[in-house]
PDB file of N, CA and C in Angstrom:
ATOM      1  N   UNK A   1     106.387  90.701 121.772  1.00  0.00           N
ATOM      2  CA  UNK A   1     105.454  89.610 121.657  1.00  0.00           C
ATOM      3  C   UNK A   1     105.604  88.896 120.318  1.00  0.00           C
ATOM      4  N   UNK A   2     105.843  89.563 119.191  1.00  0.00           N
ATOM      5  CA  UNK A   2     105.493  89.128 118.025  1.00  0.00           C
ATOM      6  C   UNK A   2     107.346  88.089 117.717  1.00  0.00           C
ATOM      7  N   UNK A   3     108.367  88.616 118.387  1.00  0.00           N
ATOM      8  CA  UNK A   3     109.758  88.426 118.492  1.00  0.00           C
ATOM      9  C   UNK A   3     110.037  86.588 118.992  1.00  0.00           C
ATOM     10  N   UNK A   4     108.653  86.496 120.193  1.00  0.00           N
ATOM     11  CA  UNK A   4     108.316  85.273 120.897  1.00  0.00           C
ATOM     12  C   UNK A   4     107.669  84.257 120.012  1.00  0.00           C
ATOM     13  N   UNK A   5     107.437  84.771 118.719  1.00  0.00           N
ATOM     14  CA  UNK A   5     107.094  83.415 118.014  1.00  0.00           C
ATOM     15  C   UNK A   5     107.850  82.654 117.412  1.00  0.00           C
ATOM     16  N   UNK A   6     107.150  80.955 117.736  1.00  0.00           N
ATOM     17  CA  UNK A   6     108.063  79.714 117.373  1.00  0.00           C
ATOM     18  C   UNK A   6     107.446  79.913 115.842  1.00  0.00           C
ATOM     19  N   UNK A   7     108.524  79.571 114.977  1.00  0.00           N
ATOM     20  CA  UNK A   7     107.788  78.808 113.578  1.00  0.00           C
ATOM     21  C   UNK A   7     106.937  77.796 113.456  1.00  0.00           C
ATOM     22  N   UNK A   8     106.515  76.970 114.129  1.00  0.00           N
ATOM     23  CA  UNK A   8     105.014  76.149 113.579  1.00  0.00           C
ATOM     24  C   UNK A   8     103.530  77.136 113.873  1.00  0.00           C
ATOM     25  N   UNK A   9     104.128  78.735 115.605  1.00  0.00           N
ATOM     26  CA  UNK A   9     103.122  79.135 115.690  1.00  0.00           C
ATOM     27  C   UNK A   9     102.643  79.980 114.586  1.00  0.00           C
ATOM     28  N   UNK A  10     104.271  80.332 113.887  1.00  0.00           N
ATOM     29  CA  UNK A  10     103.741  81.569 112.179  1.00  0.00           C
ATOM     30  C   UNK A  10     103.391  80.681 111.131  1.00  0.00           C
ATOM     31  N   UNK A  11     103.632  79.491 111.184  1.00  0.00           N
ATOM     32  CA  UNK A  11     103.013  78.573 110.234  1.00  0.00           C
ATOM     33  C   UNK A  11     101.579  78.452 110.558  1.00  0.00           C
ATOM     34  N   UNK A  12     101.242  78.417 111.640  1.00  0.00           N
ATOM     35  CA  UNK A  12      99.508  78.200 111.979  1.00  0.00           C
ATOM     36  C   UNK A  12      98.734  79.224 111.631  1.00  0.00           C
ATOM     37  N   UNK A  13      99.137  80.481 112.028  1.00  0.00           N
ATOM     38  CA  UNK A  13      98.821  81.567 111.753  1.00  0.00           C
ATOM     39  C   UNK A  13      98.563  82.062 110.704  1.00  0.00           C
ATOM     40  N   UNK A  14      99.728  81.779 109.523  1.00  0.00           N
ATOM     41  CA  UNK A  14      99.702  81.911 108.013  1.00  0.00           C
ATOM     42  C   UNK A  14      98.464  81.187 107.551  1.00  0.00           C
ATOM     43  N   UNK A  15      98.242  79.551 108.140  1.00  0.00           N
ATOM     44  CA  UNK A  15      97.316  79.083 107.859  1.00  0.00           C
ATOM     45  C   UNK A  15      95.540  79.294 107.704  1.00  0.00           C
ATOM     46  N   UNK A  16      95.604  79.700 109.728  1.00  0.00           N
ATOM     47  CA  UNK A  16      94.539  80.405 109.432  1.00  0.00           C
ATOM     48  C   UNK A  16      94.329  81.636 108.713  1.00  0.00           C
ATOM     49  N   UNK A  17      95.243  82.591 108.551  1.00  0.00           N
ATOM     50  CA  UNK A  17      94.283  83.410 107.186  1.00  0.00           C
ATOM     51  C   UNK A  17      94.081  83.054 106.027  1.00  0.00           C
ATOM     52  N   UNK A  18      95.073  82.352 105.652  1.00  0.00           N
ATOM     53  CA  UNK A  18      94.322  81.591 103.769  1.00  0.00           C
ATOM     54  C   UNK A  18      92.920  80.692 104.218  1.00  0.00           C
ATOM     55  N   UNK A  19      92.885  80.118 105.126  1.00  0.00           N
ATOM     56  CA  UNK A  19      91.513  79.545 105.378  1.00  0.00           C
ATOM     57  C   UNK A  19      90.581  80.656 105.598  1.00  0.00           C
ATOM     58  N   UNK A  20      90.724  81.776 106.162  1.00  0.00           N
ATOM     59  CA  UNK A  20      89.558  82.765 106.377  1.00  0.00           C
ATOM     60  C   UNK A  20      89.371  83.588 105.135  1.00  0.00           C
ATOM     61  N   UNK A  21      90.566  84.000 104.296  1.00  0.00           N
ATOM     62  CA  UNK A  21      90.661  84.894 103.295  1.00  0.00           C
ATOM     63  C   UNK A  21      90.547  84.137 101.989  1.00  0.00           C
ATOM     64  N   UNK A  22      91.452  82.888 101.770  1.00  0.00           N
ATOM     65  CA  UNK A  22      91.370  82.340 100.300  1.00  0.00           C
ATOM     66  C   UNK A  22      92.679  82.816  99.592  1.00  0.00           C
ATOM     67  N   UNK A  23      93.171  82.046  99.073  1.00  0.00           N
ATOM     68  CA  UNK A  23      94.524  82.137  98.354  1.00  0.00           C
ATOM     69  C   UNK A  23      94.227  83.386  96.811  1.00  0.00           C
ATOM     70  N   UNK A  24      92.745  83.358  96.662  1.00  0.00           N
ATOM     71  CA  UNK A  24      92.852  84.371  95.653  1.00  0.00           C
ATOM     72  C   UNK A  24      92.784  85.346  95.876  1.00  0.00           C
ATOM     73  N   UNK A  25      92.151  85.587  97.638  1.00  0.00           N
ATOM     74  CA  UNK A  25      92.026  87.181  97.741  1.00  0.00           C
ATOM     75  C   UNK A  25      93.100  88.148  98.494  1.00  0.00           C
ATOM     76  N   UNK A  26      94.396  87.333  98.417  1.00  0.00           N
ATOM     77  CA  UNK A  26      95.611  87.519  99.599  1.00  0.00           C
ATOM     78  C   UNK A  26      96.287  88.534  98.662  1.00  0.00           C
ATOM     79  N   UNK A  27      96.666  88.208  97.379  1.00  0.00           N
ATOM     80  CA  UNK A  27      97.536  88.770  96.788  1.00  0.00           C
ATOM     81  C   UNK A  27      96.451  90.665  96.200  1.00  0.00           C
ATOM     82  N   UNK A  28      95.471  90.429  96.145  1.00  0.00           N
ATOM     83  CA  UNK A  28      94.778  91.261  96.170  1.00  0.00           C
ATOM     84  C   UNK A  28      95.234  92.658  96.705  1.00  0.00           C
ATOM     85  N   UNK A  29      94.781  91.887  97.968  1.00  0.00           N
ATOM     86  CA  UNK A  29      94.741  92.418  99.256  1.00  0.00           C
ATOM     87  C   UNK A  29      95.808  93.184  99.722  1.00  0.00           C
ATOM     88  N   UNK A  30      97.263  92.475  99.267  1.00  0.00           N
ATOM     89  CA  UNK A  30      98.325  92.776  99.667  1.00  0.00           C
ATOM     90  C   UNK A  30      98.478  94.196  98.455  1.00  0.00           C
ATOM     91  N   UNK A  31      98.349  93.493  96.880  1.00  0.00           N
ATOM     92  CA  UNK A  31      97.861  94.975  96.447  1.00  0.00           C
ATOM     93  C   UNK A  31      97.089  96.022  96.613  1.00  0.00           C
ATOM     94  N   UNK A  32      96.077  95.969  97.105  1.00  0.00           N
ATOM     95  CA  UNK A  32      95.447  97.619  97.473  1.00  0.00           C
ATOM     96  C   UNK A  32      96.342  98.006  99.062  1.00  0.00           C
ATOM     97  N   UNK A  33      96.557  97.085  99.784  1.00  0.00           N
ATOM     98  CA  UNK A  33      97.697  98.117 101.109  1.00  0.00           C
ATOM     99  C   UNK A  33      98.772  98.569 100.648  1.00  0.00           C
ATOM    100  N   UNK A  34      99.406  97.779  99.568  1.00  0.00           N
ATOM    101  CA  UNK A  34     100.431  98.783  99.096  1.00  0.00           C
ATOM    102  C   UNK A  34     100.219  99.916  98.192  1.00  0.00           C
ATOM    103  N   UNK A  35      99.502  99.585  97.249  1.00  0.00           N
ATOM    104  CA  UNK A  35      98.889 100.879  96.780  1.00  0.00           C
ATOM    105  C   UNK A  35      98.288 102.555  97.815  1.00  0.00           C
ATOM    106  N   UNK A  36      97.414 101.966  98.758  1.00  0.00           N
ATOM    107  CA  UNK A  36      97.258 102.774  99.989  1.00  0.00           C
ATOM    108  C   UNK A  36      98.426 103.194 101.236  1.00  0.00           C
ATOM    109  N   UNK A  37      99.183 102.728 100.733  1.00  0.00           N
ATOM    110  CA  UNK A  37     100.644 102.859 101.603  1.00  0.00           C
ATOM    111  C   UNK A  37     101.386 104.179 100.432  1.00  0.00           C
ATOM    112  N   UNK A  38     101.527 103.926  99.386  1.00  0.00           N
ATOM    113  CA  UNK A  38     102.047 104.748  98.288  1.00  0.00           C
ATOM    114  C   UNK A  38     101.258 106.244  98.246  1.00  0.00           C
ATOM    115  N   UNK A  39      99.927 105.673  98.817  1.00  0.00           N
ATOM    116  CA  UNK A  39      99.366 107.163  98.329  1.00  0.00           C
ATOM    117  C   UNK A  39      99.386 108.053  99.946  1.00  0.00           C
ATOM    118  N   UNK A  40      99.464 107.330 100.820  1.00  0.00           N
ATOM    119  CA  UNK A  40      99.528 108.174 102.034  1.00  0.00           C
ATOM    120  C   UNK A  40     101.043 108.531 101.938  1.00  0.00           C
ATOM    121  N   UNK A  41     102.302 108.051 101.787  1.00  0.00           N
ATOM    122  CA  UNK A  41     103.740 108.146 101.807  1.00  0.00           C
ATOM    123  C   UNK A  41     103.586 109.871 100.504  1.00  0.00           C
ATOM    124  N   UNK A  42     102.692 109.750  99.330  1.00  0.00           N
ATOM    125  CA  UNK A  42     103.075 110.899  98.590  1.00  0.00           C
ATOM    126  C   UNK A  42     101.847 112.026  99.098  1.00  0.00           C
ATOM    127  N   UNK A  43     100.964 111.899  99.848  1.00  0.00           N
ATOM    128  CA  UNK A  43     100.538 112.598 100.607  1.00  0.00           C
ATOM    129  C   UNK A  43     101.177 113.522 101.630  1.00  0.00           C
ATOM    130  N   UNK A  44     101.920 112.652 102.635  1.00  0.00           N
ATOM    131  CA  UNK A  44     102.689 113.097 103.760  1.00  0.00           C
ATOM    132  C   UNK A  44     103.666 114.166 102.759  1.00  0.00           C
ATOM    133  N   UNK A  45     104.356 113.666 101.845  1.00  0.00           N
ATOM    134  CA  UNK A  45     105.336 114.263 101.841  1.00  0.00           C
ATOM    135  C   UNK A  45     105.006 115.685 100.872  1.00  0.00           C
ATOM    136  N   UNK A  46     103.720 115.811 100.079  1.00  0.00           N
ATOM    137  CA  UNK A  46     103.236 117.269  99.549  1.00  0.00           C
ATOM    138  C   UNK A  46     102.668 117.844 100.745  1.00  0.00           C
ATOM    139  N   UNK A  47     102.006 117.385 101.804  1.00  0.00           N
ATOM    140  CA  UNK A  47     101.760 118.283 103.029  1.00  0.00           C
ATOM    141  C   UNK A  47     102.880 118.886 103.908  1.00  0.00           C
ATOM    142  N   UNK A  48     104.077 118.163 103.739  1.00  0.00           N
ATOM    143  CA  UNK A  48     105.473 118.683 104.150  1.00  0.00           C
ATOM    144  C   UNK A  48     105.670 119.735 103.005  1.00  0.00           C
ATOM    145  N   UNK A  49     105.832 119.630 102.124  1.00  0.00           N
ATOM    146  CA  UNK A  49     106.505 120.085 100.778  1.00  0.00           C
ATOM    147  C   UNK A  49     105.410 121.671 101.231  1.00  0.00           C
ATOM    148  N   UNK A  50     104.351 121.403 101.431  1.00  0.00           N
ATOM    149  CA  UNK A  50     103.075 122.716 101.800  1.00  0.00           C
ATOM    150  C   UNK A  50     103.181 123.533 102.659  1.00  0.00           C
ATOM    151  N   UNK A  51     103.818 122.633 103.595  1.00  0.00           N
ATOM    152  CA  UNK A  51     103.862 123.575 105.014  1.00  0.00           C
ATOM    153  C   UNK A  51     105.209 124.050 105.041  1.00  0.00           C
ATOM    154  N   UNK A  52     106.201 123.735 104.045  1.00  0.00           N
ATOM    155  CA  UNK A  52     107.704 124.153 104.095  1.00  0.00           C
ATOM    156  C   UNK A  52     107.660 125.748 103.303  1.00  0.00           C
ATOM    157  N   UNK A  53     106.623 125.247 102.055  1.00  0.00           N
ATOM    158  CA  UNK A  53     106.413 126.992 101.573  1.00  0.00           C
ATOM    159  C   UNK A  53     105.480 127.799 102.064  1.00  0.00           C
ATOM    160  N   UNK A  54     104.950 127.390 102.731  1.00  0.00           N
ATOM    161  CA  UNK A  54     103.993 128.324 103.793  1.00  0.00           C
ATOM    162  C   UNK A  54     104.836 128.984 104.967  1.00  0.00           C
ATOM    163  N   UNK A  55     105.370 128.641 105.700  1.00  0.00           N
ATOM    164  CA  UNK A  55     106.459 129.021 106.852  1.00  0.00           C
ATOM    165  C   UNK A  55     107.676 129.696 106.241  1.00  0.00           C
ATOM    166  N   UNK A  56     107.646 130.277 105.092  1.00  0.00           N
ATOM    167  CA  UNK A  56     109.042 130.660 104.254  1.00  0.00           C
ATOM    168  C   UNK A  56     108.268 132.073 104.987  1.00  0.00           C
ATOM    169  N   UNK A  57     108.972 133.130 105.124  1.00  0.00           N
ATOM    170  CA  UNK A  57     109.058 134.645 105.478  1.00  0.00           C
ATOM    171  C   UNK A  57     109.290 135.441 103.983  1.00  0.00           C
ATOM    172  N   UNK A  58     108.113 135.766 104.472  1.00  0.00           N
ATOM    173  CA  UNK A  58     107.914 136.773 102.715  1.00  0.00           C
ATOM    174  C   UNK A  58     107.565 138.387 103.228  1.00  0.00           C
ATOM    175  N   UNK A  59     107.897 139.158 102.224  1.00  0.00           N
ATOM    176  CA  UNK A  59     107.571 141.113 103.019  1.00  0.00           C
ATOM    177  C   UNK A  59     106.125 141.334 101.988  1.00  0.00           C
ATOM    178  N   UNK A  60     105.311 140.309 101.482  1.00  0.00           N
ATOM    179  CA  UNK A  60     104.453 140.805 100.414  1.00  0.00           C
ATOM    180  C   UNK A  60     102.950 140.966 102.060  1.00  0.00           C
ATOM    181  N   UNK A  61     102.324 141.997 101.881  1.00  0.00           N
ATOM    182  CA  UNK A  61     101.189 141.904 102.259  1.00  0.00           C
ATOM    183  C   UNK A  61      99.801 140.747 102.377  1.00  0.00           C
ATOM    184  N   UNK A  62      99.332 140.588 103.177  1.00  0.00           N
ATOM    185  CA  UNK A  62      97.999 139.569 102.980  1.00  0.00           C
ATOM    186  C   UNK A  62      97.086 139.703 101.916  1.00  0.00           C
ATOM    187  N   UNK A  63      96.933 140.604 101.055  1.00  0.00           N
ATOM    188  CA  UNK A  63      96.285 140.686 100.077  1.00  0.00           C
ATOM    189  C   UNK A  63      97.128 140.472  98.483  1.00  0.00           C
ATOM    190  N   UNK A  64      98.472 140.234  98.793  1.00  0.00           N
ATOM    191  CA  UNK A  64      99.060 139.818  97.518  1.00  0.00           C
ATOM    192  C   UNK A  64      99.380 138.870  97.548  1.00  0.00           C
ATOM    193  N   UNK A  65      99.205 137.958  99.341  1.00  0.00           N
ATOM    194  CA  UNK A  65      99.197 136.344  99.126  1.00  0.00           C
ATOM    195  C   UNK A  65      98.268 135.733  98.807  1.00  0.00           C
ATOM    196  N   UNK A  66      97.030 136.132  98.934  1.00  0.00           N
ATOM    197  CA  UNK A  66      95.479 135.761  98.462  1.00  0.00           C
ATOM    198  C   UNK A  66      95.792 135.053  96.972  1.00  0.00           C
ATOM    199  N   UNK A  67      95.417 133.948  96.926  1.00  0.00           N
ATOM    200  CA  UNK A  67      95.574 133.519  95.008  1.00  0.00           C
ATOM    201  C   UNK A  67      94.291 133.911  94.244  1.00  0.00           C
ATOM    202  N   UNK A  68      94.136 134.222  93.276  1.00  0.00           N
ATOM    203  CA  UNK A  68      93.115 134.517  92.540  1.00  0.00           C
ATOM    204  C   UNK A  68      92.081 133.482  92.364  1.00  0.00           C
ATOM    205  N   UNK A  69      91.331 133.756  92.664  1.00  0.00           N
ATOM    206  CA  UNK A  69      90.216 131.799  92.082  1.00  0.00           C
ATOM    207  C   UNK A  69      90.156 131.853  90.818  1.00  0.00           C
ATOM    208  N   UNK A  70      90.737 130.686  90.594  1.00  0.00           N
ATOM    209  CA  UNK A  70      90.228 130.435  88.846  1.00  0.00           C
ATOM    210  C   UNK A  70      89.582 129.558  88.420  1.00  0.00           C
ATOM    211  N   UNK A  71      89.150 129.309  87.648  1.00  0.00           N
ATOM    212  CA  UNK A  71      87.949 128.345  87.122  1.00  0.00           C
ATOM    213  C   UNK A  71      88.434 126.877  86.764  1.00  0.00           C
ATOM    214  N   UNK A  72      89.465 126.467  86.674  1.00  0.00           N
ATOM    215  CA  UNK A  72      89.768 125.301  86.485  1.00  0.00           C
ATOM    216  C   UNK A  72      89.971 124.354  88.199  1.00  0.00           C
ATOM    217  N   UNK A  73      89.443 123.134  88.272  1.00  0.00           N
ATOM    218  CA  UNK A  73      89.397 122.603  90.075  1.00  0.00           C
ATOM    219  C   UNK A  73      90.540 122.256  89.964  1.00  0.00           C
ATOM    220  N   UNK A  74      91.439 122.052  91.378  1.00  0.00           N
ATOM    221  CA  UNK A  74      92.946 121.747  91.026  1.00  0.00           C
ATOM    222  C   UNK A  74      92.649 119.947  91.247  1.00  0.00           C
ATOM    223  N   UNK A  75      93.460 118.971  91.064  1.00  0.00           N
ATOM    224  CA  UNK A  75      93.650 118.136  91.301  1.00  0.00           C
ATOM    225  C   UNK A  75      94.564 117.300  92.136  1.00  0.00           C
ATOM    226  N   UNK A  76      94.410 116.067  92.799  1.00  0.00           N
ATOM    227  CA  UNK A  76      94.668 116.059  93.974  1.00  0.00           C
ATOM    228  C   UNK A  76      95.666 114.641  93.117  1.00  0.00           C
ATOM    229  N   UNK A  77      97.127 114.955  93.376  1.00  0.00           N
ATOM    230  CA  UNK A  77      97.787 113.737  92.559  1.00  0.00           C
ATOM    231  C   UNK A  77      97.723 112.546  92.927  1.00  0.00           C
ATOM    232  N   UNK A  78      97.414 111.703  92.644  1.00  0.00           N
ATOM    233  CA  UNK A  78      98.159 109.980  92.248  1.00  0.00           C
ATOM    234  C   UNK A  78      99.409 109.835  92.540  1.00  0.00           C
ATOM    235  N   UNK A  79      99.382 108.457  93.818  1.00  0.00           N
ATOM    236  CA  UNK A  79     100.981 108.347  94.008  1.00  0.00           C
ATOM    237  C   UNK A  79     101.187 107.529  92.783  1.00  0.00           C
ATOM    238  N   UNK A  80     102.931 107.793  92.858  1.00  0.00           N
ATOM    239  CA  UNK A  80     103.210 107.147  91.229  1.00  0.00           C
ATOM    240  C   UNK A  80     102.598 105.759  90.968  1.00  0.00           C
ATOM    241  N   UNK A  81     102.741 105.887  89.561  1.00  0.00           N
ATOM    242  CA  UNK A  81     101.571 104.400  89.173  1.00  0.00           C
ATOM    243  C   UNK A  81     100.414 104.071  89.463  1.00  0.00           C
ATOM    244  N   UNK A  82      99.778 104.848  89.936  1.00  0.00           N
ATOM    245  CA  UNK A  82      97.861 105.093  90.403  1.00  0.00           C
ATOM    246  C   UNK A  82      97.779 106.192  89.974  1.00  0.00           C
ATOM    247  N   UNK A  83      97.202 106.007  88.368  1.00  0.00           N
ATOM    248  CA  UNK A  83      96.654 106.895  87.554  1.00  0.00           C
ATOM    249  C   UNK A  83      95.354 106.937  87.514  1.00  0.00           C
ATOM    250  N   UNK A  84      94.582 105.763  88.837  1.00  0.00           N
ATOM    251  CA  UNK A  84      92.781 105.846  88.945  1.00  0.00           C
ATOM    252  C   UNK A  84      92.625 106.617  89.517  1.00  0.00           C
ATOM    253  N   UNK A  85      93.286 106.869  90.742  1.00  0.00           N
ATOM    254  CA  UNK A  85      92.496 107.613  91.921  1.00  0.00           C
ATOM    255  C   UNK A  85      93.009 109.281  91.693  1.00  0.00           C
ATOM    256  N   UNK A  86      93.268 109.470  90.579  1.00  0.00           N
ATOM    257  CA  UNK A  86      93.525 111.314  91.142  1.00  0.00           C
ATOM    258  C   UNK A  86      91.828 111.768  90.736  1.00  0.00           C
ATOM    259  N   UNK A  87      91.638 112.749  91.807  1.00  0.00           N
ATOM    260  CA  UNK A  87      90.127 113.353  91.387  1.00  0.00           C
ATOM    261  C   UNK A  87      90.292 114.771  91.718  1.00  0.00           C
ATOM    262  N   UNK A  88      89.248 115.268  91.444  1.00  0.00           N
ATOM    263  CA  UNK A  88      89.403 116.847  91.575  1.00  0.00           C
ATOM    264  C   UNK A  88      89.122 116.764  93.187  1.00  0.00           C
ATOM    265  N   UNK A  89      89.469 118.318  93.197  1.00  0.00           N
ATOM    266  CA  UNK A  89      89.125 119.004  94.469  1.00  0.00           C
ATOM    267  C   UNK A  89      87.843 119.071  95.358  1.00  0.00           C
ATOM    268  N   UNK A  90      87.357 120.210  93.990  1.00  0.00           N
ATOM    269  CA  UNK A  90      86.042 121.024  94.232  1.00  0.00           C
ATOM    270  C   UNK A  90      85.401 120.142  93.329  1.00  0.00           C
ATOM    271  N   UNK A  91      84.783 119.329  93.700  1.00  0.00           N
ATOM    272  CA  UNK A  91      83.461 118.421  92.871  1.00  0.00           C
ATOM    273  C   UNK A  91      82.445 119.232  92.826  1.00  0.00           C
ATOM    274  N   UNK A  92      81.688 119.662  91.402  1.00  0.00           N
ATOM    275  CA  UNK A  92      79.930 120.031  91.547  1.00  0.00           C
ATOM    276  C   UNK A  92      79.392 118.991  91.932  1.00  0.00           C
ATOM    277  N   UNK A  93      78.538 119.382  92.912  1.00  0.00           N
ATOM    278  CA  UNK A  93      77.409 118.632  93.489  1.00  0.00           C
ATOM    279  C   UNK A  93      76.376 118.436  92.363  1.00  0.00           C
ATOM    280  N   UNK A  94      76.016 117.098  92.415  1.00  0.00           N
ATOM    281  CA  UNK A  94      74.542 116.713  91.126  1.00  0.00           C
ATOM    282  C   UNK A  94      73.762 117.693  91.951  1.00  0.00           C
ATOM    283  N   UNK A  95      72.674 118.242  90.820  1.00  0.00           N
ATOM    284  CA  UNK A  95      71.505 118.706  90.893  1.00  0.00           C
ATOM    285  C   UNK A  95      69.966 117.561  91.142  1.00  0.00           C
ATOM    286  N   UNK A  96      69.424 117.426  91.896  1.00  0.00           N
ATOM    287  CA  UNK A  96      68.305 117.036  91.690  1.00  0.00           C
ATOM    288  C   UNK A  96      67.791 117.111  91.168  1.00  0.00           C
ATOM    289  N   UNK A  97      66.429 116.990  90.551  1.00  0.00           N
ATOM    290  CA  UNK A  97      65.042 117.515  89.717  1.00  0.00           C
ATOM    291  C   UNK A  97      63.645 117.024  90.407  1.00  0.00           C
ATOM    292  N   UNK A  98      62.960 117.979  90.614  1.00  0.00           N
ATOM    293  CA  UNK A  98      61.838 117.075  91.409  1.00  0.00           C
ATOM    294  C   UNK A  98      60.921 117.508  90.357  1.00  0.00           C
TER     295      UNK A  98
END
């Protein structure tokens, strides 16, 4: 379908979204999907990278694969060049006060 378009119909088209969106909010826009494209692409590939050392065949017992809990939360990386969005894991929950 998309193969079937004439050029004045991708010219119209182009048109109507700068009329719905605005020429300032395009380039934006186009930055946070690529940014969100970067961080799912280095996602996929540490959940591969996870499940490749998980499925490795080891002779250690279930209690010496157990990791120790330690007190520091791990952090969840930033695809490259998005140094905003890494956050922890385990967030404390705020406390109330009544």
């Amino acid at each position: 379908m998309i193969g079937n378009l004439k050029p004045l119909e991708i010219v119209l088209i182009i048109a109507v979204i700068l009329l719905l969106f605005g020429a300032k909010k395009l380039p934006d826009m186009a930055r946070s999907l690529g940014k969100s494209a970067r961080i799912l692409k280095s996602e996929a590939k540490a959940m591969k990278k996870d499940d490749a050392a998980t499925t490795t065949p080891t002779t250690e017992t279930v209690e010496d694969t157990v990791p120790p809990q330690s007190t520091t939360a791990r952090t969840i990386q930033a695809a490259p060049g998005d140094v905003t969005s890494s956050r922890p894991v385990n967030e404390a929950k705020p406390t109330t006060q009544s």
